Coordinates of C-alpha atoms and ligand atoms in Angstrom, one line a residue:
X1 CA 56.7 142.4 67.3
X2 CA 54.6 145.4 66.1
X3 CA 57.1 148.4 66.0
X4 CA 56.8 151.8 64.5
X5 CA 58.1 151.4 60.7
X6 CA 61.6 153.0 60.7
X7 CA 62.1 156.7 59.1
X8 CA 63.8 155.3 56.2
X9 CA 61.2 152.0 55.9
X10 CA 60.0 152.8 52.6
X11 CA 62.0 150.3 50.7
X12 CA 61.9 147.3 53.2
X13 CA 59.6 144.6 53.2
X14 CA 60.5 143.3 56.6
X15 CA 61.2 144.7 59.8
X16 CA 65.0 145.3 60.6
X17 CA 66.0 142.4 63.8
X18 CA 65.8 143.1 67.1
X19 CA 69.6 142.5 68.3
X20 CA 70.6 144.8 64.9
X21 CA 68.0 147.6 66.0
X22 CA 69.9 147.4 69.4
X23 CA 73.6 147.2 67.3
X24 CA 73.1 149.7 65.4
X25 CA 71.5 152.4 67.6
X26 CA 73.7 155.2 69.0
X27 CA 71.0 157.6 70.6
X28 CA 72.7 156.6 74.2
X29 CA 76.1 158.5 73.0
X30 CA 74.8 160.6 70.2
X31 CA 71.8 162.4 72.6
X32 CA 74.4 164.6 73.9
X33 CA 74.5 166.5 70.8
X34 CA 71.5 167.1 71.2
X35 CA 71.8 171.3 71.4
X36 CA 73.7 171.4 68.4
X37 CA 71.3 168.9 66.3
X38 CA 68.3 171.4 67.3
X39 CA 70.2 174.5 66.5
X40 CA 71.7 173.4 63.3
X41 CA 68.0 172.4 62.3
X42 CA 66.3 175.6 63.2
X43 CA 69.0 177.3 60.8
X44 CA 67.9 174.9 58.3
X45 CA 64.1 175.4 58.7
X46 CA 64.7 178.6 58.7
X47 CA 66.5 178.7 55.4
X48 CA 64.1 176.2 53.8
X49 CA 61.6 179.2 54.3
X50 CA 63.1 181.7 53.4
X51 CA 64.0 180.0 49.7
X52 CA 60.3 179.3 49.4
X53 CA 61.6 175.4 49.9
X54 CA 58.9 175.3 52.3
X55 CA 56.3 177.3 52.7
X56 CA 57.1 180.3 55.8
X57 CA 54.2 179.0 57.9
X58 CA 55.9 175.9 57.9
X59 CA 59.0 177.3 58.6
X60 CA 57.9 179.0 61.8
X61 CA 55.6 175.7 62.8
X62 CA 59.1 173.6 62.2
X63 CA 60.9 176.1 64.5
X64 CA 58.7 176.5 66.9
X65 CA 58.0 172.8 67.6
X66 CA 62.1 171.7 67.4
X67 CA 62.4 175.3 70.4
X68 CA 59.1 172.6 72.1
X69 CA 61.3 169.4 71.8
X70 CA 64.4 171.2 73.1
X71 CA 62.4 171.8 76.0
X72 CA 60.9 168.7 76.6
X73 CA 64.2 167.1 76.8
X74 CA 65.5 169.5 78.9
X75 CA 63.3 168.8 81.0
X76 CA 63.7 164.8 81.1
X77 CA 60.4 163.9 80.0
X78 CA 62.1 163.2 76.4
X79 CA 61.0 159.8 74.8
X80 CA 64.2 158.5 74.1
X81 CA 63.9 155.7 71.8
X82 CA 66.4 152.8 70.4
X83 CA 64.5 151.9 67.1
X84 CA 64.6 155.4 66.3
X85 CA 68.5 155.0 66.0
X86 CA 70.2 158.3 66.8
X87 CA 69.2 161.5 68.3
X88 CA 68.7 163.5 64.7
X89 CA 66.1 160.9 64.4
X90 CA 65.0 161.3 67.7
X91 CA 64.4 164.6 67.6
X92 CA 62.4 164.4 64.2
X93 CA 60.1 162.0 65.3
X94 CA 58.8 163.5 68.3
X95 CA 58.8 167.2 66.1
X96 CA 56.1 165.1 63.7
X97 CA 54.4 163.6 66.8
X98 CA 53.9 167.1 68.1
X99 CA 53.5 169.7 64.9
X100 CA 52.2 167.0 62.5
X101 CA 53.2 166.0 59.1
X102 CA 54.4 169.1 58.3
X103 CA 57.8 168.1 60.4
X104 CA 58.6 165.5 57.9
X105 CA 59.2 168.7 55.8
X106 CA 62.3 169.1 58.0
X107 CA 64.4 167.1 56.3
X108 CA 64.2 168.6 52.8
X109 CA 67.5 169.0 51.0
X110 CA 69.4 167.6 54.1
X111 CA 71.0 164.1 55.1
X112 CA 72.2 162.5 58.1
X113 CA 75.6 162.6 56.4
X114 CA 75.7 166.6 56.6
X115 CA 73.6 166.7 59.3
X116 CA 76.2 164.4 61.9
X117 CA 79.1 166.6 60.5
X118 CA 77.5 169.9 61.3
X119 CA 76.6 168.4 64.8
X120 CA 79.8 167.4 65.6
X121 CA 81.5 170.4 64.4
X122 CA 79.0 173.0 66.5
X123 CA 79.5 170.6 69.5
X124 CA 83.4 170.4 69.3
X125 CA 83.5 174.2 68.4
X126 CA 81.9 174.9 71.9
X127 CA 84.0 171.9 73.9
X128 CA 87.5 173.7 72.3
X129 CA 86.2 177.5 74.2
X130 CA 85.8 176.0 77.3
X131 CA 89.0 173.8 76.9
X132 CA 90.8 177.0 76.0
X133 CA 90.0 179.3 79.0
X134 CA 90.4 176.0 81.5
X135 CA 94.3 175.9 80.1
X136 CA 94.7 179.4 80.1
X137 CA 93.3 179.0 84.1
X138 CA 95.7 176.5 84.9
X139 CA 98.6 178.5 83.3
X140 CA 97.3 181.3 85.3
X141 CA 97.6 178.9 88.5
X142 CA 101.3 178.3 87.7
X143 CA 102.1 181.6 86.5
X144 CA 100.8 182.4 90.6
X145 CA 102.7 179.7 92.2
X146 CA 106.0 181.0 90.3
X147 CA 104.9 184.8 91.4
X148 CA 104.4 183.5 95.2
X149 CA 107.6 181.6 95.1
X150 CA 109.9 183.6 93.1
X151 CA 113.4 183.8 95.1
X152 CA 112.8 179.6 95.9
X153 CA 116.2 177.6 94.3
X154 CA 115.5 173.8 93.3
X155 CA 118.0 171.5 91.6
X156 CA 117.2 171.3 87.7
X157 CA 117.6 168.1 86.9
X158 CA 118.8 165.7 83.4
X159 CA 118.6 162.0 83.5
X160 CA 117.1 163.1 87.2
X161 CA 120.3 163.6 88.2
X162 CA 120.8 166.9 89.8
X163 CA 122.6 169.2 86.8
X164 CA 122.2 172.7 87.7
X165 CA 120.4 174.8 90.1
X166 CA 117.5 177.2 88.4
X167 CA 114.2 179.0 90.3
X168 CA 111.5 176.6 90.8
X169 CA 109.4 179.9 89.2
X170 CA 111.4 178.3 86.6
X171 CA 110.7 175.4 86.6
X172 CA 106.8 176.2 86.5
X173 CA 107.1 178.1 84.0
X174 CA 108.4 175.5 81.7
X175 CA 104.8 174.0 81.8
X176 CA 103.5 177.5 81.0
X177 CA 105.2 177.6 77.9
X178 CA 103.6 173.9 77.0
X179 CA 100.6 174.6 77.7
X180 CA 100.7 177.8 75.1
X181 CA 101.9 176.0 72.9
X182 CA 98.7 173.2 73.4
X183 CA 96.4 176.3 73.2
X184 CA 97.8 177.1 69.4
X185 CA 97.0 173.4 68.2
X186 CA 93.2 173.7 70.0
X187 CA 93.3 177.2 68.0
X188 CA 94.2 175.6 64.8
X189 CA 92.0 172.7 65.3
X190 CA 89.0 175.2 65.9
X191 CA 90.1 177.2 62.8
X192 CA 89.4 173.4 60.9
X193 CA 86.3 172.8 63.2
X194 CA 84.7 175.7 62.1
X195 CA 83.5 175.2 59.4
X196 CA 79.9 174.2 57.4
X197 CA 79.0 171.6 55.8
X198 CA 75.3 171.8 55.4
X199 CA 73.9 171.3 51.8
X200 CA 76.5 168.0 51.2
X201 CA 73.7 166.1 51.3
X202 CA 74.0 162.4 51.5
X203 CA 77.2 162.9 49.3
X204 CA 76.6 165.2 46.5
X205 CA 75.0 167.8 47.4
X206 CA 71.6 169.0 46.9
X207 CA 69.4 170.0 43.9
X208 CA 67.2 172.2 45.8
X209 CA 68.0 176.4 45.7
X210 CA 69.2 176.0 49.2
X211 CA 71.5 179.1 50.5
X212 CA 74.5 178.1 52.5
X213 CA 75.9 181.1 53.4
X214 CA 72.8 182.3 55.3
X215 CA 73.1 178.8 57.3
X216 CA 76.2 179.4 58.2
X217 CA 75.7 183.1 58.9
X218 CA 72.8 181.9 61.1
X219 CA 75.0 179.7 63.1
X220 CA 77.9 181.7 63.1
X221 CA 80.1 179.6 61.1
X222 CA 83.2 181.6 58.6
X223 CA 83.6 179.4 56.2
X224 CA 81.6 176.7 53.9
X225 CA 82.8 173.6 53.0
X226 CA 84.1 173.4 49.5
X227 CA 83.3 169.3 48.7
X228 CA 80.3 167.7 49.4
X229 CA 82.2 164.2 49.2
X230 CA 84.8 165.7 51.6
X231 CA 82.4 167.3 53.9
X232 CA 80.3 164.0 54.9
X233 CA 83.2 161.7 54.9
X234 CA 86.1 163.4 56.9
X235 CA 86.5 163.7 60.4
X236 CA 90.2 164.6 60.7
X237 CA 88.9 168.0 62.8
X238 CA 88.4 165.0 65.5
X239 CA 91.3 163.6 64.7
X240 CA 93.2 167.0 65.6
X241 CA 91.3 167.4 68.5
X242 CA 92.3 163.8 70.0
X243 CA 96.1 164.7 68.7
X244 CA 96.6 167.9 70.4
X245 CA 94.5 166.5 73.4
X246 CA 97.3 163.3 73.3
X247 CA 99.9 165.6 73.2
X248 CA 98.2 167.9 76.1
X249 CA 98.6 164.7 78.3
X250 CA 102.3 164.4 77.0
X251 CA 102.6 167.7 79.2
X252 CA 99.8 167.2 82.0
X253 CA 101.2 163.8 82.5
X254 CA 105.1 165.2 83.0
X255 CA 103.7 167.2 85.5
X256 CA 101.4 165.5 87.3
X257 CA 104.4 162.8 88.3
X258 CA 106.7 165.6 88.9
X259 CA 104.7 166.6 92.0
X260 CA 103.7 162.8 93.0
X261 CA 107.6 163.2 93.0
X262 CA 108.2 166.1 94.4
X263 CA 105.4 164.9 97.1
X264 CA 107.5 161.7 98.2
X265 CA 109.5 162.0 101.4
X266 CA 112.4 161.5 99.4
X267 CA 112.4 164.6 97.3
X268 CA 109.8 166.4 100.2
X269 CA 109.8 169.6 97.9
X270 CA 107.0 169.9 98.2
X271 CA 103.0 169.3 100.2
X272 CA 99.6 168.4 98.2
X273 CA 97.1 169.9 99.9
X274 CA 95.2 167.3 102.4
X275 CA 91.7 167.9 99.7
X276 CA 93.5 166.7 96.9
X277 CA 95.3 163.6 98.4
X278 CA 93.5 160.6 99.8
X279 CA 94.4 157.8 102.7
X280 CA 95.1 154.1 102.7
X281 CA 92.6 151.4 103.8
X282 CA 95.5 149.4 105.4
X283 CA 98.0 152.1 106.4
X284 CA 96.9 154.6 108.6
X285 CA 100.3 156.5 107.9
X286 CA 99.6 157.0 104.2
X287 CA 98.9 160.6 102.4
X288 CA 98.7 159.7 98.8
X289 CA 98.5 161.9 95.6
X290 CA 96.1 159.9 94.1
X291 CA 94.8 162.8 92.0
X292 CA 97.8 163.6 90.3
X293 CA 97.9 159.6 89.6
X294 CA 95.1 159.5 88.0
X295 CA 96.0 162.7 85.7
X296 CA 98.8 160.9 84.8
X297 CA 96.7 157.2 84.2
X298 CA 94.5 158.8 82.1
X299 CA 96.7 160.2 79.5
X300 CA 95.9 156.3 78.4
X301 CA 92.4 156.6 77.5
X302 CA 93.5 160.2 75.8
X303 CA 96.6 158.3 73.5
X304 CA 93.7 155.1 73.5
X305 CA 90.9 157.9 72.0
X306 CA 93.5 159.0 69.0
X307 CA 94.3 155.6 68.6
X308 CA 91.0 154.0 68.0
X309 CA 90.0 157.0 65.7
X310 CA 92.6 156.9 63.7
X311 CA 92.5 153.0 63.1
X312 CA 88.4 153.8 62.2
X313 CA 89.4 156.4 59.6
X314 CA 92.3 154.2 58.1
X315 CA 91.2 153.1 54.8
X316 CA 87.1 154.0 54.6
X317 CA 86.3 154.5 50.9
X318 CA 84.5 157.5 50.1
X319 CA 82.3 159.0 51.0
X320 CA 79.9 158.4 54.6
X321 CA 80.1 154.7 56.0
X322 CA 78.4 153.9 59.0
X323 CA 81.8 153.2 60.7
X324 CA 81.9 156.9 61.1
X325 CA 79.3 156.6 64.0
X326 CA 82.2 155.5 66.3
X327 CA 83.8 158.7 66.5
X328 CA 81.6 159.7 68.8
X329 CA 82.7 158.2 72.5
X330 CA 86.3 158.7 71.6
X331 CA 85.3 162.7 71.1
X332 CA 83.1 162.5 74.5
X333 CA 85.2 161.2 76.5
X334 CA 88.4 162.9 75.7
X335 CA 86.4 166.0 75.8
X336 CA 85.4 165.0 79.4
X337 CA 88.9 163.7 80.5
X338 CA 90.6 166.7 79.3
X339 CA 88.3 169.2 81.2
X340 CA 88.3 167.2 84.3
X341 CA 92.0 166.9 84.5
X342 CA 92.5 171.0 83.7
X343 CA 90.4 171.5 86.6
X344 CA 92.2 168.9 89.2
X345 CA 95.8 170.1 87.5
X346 CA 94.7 173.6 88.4
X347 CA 93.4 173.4 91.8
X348 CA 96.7 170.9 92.9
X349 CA 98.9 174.3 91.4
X350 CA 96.7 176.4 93.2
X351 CA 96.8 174.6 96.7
X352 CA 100.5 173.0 97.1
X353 CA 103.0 174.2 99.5
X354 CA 106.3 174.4 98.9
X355 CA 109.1 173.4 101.5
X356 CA 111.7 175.6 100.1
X357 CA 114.2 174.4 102.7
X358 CA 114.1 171.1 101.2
X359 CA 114.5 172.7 97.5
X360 CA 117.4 174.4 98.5
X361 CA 119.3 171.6 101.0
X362 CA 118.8 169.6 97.7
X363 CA 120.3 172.2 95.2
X364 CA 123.7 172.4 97.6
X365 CA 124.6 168.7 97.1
X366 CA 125.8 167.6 94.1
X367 CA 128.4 169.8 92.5
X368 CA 125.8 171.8 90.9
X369 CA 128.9 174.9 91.0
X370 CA 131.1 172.1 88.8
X371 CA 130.1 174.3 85.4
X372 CA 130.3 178.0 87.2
X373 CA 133.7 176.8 88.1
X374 CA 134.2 175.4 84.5
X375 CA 133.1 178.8 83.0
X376 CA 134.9 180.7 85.5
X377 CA 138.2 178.8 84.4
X378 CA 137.1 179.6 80.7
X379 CA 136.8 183.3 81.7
X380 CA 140.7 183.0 82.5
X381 CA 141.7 181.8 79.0
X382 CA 141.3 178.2 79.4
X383 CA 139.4 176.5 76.4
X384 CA 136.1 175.2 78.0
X385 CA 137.2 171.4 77.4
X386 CA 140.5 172.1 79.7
X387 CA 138.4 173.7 81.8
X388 CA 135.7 171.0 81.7
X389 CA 138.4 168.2 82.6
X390 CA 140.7 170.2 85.8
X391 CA 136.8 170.9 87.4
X392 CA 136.3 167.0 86.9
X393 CA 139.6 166.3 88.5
X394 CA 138.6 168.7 91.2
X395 CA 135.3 166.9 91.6
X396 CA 136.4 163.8 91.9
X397 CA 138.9 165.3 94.6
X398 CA 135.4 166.3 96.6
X399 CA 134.1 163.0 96.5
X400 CA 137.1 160.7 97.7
X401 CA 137.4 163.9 101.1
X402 CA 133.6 164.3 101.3
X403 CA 133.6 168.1 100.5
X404 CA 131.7 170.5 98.5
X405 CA 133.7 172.7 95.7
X406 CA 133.9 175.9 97.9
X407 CA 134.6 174.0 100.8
X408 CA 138.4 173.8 98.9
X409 CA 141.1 176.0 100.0
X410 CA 142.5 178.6 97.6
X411 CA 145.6 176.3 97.7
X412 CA 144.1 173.0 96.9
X413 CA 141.9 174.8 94.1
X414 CA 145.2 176.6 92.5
X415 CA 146.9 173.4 92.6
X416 CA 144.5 172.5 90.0
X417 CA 144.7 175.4 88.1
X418 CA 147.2 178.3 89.5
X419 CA 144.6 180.5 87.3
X420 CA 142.2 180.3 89.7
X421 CA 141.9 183.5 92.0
X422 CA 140.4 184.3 95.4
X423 CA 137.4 186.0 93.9
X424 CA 136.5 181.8 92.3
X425 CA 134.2 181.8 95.9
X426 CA 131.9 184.4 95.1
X427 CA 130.7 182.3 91.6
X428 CA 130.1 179.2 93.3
X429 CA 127.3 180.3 94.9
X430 CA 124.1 178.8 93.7
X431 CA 122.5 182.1 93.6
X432 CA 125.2 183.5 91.6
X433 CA 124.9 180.7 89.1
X434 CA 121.4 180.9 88.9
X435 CA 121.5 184.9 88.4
X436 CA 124.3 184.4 85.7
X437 CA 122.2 182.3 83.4
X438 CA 120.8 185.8 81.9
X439 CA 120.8 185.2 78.2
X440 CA 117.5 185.1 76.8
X441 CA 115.4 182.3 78.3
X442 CA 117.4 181.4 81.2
X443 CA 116.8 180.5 84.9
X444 CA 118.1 184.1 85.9
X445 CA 115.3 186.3 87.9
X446 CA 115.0 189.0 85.5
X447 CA 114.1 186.6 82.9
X448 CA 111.5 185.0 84.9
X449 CA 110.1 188.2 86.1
X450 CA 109.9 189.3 82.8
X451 CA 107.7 186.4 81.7
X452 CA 105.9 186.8 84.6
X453 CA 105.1 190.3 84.0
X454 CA 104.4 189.4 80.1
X455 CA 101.8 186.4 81.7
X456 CA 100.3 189.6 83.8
X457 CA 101.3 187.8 86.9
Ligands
LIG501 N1 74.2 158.2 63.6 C1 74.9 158.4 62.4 C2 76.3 158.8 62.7 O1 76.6 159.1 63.8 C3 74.3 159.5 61.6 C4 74.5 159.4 60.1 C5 73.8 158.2 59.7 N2 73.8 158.1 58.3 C6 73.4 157.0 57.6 N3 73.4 157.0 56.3 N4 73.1 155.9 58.3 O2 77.2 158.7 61.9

């Protein structure tokens, strides 16, 4: 079969097979980098010129045609070709097919190796700024829902039992904090992302006078990598993207079956909106949450991403090995997963109703009182273990005559505890236990309205 003679065909006598060229090609994944592999090359062209590398004229002819082949894929009329391999190779060819030889100038004092890095890292740099403001929108979505529901009372739950009642602004707000929390690692992971690593060359670096620092400065990076090995061969600023992303979906996922939860007529706190739910081929009664299942379900492509990365990675020698190519799709696609299930987590926030009746029916079964009546006891000199045991006694009391704690008289409570005084009925309300908890981080309102004023809600 008469093919073009590869970039790198110098050395080869025979053409590479047919089933490897299709093995070994990645331009189907890698052409979405596309941008960043034409950006990162004018800055190099443009460097090459200024150092007298290349002469200026060439410089400018380089630029101008990689600004034509930016266009032309844009506008879908690109080539795209397997034998070519990957899109830096993509993109070169075409650049000679339409300036000339002088295009094979481009790659002067530059490998792949460097090349993929700097790609990766301009792509990932950009992915992490819209991942950021897409969190900080969905925090702003909860932060909302607590502000339009601030008085509502829900049972807090442990071992999803009901424990102790606390605002369901509360409640939200606990994913806030998570989600800040997620923001600092994609902070931390840009910090490591941004960086340069032009002029590694293949490995070693380059013997040409290249200047780094005006690449960098041309593509706004802060910092130059310090080791050329280093530079071509690590990819853990992937890796901490996929491990903050995994850990993203720890939280996403929490919340995502908290209001399939919440959605079930069992619980019935609260209503997905109709756009976000869909029916049942069979059951004409059903309303399900389908999108905050599949939030959920894909936190296992997210966890699968890290995974397969990691187990790549595990044990490469130094420096670039082609094994590296498979970072790619795991990067993509967590990329894609993490921004589409911001965006669904957000508009769900945004559009659910909450049945506050049901919160609060909830919160008044279940001897949520039983540790306002223990710290009440404790307020009256009993140690808080005494006091723990005579409110279990008086618990278990409830149970066998099917009452609630301050359904007791005075006289069954004192016989208990003769500490106990009338003003016991006025602490075991649930909004007096919930306005108690004021220390510092508790479910009492001024707390929560102070966060909310500190979120700008
Ligand atoms: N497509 C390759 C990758 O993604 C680019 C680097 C190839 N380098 C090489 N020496 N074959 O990793």
């Amino acid at each position: 079969m008469a093919r073009k003679k590869q970039l790198w065909g110098g050395r080869f006598a025979g053409s590479t097979a047919d089933s490897v060229v299709a093995f070994t090609a990645s331009v189907h994944v890698d052409r979405r980098l596309y941008r960043h592999d034409i950006a990162g090359s004018i800055a190099h062209a443009r460097m090459l010129g200024k150092q007298r590398i290349i002469p200026a004229a060439d410089a400018r002819k380089i630029v101008a045609g990689l600004r034509a082949v930016q266009k032309e894929i844009e506008s879908g009329e690109f080539p795209f070709s397997v034998a070519d391999e990957d899109i830096h190779m993509n993109v070169e060819r075409r650049l000679t097919e339409m300036i000339g030889d002088v295009g094979e100038k481009l790659h002067t004092a530059r490998s792949r190796n460097d090349q993929v890095s700097l790609d990766m890292r301009l792509y990932l740099r950009e992915a992490l700024d819209g991942i950021l403001g897409d969190l900080e929108a969905l925090q702003k979505a909860l932060a909302g829902a607590a502000r339009r529901n601030e008085g509502v009372l829900m049972p807090g739950y442990t071992h999803l039992q009901r424990a102790q009642p606390v605002l369901f602004a509360h409640h939200l707000l606990a994913y806030v904090e998570m989600f800040e929390r997620d923001k600092s690692r994609y902070r931390h992971c840009r910090e490591q992302t941004d960086v340069m690593p032009l002029g590694s060359g293949a490995l070693a670096g380059t013997s040409f006078p290249i200047d780094r620092a005006y690449v960098a400065g041309l593509l706004g990076f802060p910092r130059l990598s310090e080791n050329s090995i280093d530079a071509v061969s690590d990819r853990d600023f992937v890796l901490e993207f996929l491990s903050a992303s995994a850990i993203l979906f720890v939280h996403l996922s929490r919340m995502a079956d908290e209001l399939i939860l919440w959605s079930s007529e069992e619980f019935g706190f609260i209503e997905l909106p109709d756009a976000y739910c869909t029916g049942s081929s069979m059951m004409p009664q059903k309303k399900n949450p389908d999108v905050a299942e599949l939030i959920r379900g894909k936190t296992g492509r997210v966890y699968g991403n890290l995974n397969a990365l990691l187990t790549i990675m595990k044990g490469l020698p130094l420096a670039y090995n082609r094994d590296l190519q498979e970072d790619k799709e795991p990067l993509f696609d967590t990329v894609d997963t993490v921004a589409a299930c911001l965006l669904m987590a957000r508009e769900l926030v945004n559009g659910l109703k909450v049945r506050s009746e049901r919160m609060l029916a909830a919160a008044e079964g279940g001897f949520m009182n039983a540790t306002d009546l223990a710290d009440y006891l404790v307020g009256r000199g009993l140690s808080f273990r005494a006091a723990h045991d005579v409110v279990g006694r008086v618990v278990r009391h409830c149970i066998d005559t099917e009452r609630k704690l301050e359904e007791l008289s005075l006289e069954e409570l004192q016989g208990y505890c003769p500490d106990i005084g009338a003003d016991v009925y006025k602490i075991l309300t649930l909004r007096a236990g919930v306005e108690r908890r004021r220390a510092p981080g508790g479910t009492a309102s001024v707390n929560v309205r102070r966060r909310l004023r500190k979120l700008g809600v």
